Coordinates of C-alpha atoms and ligand atoms in Angstrom, one line a residue:
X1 CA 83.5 80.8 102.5
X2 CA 83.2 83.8 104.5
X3 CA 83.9 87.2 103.0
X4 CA 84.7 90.5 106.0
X5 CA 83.3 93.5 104.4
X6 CA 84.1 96.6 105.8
X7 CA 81.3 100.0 106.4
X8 CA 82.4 103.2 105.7
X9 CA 84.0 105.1 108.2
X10 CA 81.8 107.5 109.8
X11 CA 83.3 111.3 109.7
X12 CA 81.7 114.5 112.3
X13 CA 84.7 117.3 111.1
X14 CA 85.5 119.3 113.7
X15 CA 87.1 121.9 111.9
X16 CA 87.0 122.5 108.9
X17 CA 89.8 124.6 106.8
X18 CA 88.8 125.9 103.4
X19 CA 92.1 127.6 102.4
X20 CA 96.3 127.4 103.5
X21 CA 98.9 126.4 101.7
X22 CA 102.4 124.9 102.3
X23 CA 104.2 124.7 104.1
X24 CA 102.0 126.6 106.6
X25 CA 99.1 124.3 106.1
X26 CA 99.3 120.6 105.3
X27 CA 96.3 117.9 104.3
X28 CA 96.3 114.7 106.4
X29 CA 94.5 111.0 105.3
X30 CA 90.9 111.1 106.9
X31 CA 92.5 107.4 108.5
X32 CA 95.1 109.8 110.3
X33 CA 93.0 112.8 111.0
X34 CA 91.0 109.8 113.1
X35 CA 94.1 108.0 115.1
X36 CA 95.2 112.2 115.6
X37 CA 92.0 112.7 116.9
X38 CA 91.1 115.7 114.5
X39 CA 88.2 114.0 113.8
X40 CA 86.0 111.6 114.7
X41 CA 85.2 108.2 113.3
X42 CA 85.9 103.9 113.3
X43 CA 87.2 101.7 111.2
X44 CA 85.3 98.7 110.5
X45 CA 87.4 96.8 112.1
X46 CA 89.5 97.5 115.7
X47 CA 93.3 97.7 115.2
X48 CA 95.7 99.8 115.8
X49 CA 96.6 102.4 113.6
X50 CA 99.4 104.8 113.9
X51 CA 101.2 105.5 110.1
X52 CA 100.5 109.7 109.9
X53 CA 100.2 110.4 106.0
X54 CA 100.5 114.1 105.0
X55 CA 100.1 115.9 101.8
X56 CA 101.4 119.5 100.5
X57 CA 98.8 121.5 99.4
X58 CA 98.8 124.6 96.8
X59 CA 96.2 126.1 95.2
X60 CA 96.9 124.9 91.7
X61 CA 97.6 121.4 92.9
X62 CA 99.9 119.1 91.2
X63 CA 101.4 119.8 87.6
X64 CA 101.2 116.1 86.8
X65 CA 98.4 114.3 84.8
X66 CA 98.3 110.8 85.7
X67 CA 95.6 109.1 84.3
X68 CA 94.4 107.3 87.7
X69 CA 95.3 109.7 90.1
X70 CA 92.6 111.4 92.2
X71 CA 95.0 115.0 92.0
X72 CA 95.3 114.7 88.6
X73 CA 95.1 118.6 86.5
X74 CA 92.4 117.2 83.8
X75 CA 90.0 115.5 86.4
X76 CA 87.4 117.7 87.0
X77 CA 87.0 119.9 90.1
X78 CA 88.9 122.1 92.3
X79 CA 92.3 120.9 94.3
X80 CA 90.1 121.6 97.6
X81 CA 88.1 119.2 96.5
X82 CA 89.7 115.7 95.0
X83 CA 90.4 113.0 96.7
X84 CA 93.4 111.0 96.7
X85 CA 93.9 107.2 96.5
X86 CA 89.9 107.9 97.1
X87 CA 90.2 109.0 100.1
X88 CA 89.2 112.7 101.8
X89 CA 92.4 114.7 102.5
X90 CA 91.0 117.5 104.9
X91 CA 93.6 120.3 105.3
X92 CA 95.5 121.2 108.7
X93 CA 97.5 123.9 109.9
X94 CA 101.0 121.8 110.1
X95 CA 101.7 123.7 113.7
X96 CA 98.7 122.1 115.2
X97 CA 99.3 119.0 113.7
X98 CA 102.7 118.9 114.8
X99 CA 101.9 119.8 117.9
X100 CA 99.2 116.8 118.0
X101 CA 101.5 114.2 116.7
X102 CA 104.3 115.1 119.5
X103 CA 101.3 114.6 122.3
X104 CA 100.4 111.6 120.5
X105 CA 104.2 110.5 119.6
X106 CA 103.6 106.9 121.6
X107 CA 100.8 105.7 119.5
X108 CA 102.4 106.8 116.2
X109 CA 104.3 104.1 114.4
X110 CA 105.5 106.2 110.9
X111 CA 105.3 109.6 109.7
X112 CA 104.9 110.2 105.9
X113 CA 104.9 113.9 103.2
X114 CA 104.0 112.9 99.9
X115 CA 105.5 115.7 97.7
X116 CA 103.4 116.6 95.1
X117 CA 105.2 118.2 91.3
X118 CA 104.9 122.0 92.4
X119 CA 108.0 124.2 91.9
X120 CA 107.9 124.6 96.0
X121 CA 107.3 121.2 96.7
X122 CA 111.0 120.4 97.8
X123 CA 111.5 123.6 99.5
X124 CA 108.3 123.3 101.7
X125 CA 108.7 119.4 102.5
X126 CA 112.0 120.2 103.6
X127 CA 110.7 122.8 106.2
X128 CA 107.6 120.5 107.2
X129 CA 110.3 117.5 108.0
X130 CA 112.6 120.3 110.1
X131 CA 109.3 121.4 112.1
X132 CA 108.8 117.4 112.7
X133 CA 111.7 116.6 113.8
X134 CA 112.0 119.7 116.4
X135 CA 109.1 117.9 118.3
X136 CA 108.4 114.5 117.1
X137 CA 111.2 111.3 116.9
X138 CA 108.6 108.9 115.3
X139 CA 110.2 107.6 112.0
X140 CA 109.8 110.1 109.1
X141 CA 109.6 108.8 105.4
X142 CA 109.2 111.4 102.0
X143 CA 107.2 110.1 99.2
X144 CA 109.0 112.0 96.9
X145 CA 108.1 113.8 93.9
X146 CA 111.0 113.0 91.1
X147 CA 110.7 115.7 89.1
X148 CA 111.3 118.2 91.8
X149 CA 114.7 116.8 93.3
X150 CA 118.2 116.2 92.8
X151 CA 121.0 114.1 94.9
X152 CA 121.9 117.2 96.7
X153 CA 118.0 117.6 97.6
X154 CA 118.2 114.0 98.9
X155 CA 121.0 114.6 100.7
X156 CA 118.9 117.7 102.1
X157 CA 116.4 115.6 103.6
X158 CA 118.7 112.8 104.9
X159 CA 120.6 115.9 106.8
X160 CA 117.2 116.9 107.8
X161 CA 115.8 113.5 109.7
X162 CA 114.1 111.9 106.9
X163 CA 115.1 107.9 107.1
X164 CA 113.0 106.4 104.3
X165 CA 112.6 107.8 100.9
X166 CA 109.3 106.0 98.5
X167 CA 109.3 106.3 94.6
X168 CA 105.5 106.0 93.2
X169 CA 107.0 104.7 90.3
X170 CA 102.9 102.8 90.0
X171 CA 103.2 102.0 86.1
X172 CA 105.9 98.8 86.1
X173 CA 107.1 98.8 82.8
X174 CA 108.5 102.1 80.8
X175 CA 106.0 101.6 78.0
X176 CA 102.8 101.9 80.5
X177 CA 104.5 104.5 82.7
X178 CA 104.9 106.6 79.7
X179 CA 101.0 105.9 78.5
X180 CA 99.6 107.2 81.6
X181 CA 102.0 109.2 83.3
X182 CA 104.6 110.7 80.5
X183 CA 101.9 111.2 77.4
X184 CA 99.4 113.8 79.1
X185 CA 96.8 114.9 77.4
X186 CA 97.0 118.6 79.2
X187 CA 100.8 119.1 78.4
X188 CA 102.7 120.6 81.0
X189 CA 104.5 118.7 83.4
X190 CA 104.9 114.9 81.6
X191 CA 107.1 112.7 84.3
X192 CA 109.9 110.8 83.2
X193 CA 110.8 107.3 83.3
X194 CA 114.5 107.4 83.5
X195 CA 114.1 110.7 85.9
X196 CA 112.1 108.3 88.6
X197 CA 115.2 105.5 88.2
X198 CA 117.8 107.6 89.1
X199 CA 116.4 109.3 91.8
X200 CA 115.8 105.8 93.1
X201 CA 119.4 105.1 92.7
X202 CA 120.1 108.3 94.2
X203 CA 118.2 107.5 97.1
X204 CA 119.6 103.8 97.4
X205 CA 123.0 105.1 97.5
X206 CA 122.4 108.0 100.2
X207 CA 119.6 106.1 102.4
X208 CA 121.1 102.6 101.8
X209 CA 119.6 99.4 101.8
X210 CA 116.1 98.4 102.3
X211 CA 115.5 102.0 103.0
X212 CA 114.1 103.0 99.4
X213 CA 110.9 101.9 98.3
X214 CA 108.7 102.2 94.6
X215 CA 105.1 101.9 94.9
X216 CA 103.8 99.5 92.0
X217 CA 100.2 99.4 91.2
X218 CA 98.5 96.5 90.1
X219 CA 95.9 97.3 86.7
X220 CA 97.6 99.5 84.6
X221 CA 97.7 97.3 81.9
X222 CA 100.6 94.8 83.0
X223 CA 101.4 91.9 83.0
X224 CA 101.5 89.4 85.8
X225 CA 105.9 88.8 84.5
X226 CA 106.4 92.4 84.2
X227 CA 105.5 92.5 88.0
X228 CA 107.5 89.8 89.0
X229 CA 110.1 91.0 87.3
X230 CA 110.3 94.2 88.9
X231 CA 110.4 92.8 92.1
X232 CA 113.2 91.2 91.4
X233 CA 114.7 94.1 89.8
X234 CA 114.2 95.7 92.8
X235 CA 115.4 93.1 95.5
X236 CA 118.2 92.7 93.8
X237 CA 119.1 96.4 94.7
X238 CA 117.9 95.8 98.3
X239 CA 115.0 98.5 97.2
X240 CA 111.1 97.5 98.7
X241 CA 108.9 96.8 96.0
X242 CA 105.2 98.1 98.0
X243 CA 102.2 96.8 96.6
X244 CA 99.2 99.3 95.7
X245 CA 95.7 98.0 94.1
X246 CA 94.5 100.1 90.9
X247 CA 90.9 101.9 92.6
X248 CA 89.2 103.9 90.1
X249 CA 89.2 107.5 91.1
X250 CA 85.2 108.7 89.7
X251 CA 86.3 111.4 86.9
X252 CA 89.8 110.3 86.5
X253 CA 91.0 109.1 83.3
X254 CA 90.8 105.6 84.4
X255 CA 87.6 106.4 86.2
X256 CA 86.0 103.2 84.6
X257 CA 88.5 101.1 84.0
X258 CA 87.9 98.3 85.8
X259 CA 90.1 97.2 88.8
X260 CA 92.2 93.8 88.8
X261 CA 90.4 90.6 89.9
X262 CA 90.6 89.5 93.7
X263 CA 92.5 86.6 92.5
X264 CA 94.8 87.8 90.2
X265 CA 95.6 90.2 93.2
X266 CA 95.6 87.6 95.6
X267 CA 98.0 85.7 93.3
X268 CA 100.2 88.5 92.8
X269 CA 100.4 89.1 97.0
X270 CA 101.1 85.2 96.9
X271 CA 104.3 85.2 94.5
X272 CA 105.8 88.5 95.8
X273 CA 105.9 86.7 99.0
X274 CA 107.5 83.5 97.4
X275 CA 110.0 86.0 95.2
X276 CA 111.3 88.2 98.0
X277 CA 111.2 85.9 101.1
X278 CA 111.8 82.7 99.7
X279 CA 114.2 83.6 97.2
X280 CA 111.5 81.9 94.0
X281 CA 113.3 83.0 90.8
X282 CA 112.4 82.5 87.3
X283 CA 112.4 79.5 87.0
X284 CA 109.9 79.0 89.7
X285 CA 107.3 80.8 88.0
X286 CA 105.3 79.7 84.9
X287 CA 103.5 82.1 82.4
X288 CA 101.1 81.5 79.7
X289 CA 102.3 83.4 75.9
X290 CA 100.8 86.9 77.6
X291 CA 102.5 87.1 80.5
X292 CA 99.8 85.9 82.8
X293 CA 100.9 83.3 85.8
X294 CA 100.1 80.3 84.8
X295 CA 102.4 78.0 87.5
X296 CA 104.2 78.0 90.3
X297 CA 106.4 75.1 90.8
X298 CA 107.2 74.6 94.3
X299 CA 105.7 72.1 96.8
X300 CA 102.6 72.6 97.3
X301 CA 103.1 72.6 101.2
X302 CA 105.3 75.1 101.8
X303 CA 103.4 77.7 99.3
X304 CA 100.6 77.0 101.4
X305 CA 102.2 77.2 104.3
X306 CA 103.0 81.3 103.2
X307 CA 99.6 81.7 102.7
X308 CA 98.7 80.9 105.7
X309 CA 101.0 82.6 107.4
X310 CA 99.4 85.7 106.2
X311 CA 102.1 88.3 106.3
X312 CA 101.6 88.2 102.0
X313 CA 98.3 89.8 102.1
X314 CA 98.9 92.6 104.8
X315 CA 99.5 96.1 103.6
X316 CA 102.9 96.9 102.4
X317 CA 104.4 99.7 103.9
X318 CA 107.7 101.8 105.7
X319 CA 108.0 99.9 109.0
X320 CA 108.0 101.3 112.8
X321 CA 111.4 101.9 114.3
X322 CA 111.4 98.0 115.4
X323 CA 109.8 96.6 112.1
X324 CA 106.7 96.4 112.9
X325 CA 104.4 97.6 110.4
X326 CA 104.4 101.5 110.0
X327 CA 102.3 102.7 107.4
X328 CA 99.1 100.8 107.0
X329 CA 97.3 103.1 104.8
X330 CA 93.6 101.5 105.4
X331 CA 91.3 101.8 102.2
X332 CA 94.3 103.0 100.1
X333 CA 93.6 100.2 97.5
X334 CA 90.0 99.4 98.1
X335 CA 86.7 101.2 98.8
X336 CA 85.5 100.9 103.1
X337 CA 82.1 98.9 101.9
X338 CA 84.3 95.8 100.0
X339 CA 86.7 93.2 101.3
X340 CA 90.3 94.1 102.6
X341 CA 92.4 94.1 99.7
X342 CA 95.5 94.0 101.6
X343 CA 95.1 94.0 105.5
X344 CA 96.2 96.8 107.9
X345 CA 96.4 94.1 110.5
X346 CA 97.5 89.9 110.5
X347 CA 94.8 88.5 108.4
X348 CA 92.8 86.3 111.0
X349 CA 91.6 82.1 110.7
X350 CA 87.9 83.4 108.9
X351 CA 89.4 86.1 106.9
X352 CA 92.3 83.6 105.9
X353 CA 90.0 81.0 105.0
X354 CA 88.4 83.6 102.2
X355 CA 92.0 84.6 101.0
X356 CA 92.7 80.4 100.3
X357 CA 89.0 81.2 98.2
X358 CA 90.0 84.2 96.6
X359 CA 93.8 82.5 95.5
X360 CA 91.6 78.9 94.3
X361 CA 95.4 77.4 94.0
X362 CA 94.3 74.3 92.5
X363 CA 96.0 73.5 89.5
X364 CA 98.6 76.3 89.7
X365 CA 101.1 74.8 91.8
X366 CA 102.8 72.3 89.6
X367 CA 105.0 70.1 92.5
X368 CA 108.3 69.4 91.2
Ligands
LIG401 S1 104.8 103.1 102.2 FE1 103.7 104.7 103.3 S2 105.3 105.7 104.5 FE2 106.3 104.6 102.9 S3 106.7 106.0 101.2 FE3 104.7 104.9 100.8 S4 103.1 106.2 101.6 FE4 105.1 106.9 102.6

């Protein structure tokens, strides 16, 4: 078996910001400050690369306390200074980046703000999306903060050029969201479960199908039924489910929890597949008495024949304008130096042969 590993990208800043806030100053992924040319740098492998991912910035961060997330209040450090999704963030003055992105407008595929809970948040995303859209047509998603909006917000950034609307919903059942994302140990700004569902209904009802997505992390503590049964929860209210890898963030909360094995991921890629595109239901699936995927009853042909299609193990993301994949987010759920644990690009013949490794099928498909 042969396993790709990636090196880590290697960054010269060009220009480096220490200060600026929203909606005046922005922080780009270090992936995008590369494809925008901001700085310099490969990846370890050549594809293209042209989903843009922005983040507001203030100087005392985000309110939240999530116990895996990079911005989190109680990890340690300044705002300047975290990472996020363990990644560098470097900060940008939104003109010149707007400016950039319009003379670079062919090669981008998806635009992205990721709100973060600040009382200003929705008033500065919305001004950020209205200088975008002045200059640049490429397709424009929010990741939205819940607890910062309303429907008539939504509406707001619909009327405003926005096309795709993500939910990091992350935990996938209420009892975990509310362990590591409701129960903080700082106080202040606890998220609500209920809050994050109906903005997602919101959203599905203003944006309309397929153009609402949640983020769900796998390794917060679920099960393997509680994620297949939020994607198809989801599906059934034509709503993306996007797949994200727990990636301990040094310092956080979960900073040494351990991530979820490559084959319980891999398995996880596998049946989302088999749920959403080939319309498995519960009855397809088998689990053991806690929750872990035990079976998959199908022919064992055709489930290999969606693994080696490959589309299951590429990064899920908002699309281009024709479909094509959008927002790639390279080393959002794994670290540049290990194996891709979900592929920016089509999985090629050697890194598909590792995949068939990493999923060892054997004796879970159960041919009916
Ligand atoms: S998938 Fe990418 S573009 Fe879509 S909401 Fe999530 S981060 Fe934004």
């Amino acid at each position: 078996m042969t396993t790709t590993v990636g090196v880590e990208p290697k960054f010269r800043p060009r220009r480096e910001i220490v200060g600026g806030t929203s909606p005046e100053y922005v922080r780009i992924s270090a992936a995008s400050a590369m494809a925008l040319s901001f700085r310099s740098g490969r990846f370890s492998r050549d594809f293209a690369f042209g989903g843009i991912n922005l983040l507001l910035n203030y100087e005392d961060g985000c309110r939240s306390d999530c116990s895996y997330c990079g911005l989190a209040r109680t990890r340690p450090g300044s705002y300047e200074d975290k990472s996020f999704i363990r990644v560098e963030w470097p900060l940008i003055e939104t003109d010149v980046l707007v400016d950039r992105m319009a003379e670079k407008a062919e090669t981008l595929t998806r635009l992205c703000i990721s709100m973060v809970t600040s009382p200003f948040a929705y008033r500065d995303t919305l001004e950020i999306t209205k200088r975008i859209r002045r200059k640049v047509t490429t397709p424009l998603s929010i990741l939205v903060a819940p607890p910062t909006l309303n429907r008539t917000k939504l509406e707001g950034f619909a009327e405003a050029g926005v096309d795709m609307i993500g939910i990091g919903l992350d935990a996938v059942t209420e009892e975990l969201f509310s362990k590591h994302r409701t129960d903080v140990p700082a106080g202040g700004a606890g998220l609500s479960w209920d809050k994050y569902w109906s903005v997602v209904r919101d959203s599905r009802e203003i944006f309309g199908p397929w153009k609402v997505n949640c983020h769900t992390v796998v390794g917060l503590g679920e099960t393997d039924e509680d994620l297949l049964e939020i994607f198809w929860r989801l599906a059934w209210m034509e709503v993306f489910a996007y797949l994200f890898c727990f990636n301990p963030e040094p310092d956080s909360r979960l900073g040494e929890a351990p991530k979820s094995t490559i084959r319980r991921w891999r398995r996880i890629q596998l049946a989302k597949r088999l749920v959403e595109e080939h319309g498995y239901s519960r009855g397809d699936f088998d689990f053991d008495a806690s929750g872990a995927l035990i079976g998959i009853r199908g022919a064992r042909v055709a489930v290999e024949d969606v693994v080696d299609e490959g589309i299951a193990f590429m990064t899920n993301g908002c699309p281009g304008e024709s479909g094509e994949p959008g927002c790639t987010r390279p080393y959002g759920s794994y670290r540049p130096s290990e194996q891709f644990r979900d592929f920016p690009f089509m999985p090629d013949v050697v890194d598909l042969a590792a995949i068939r490794g990493e999923l060892d099928l054997g004796q879970l498909i159960t041919e009916e």
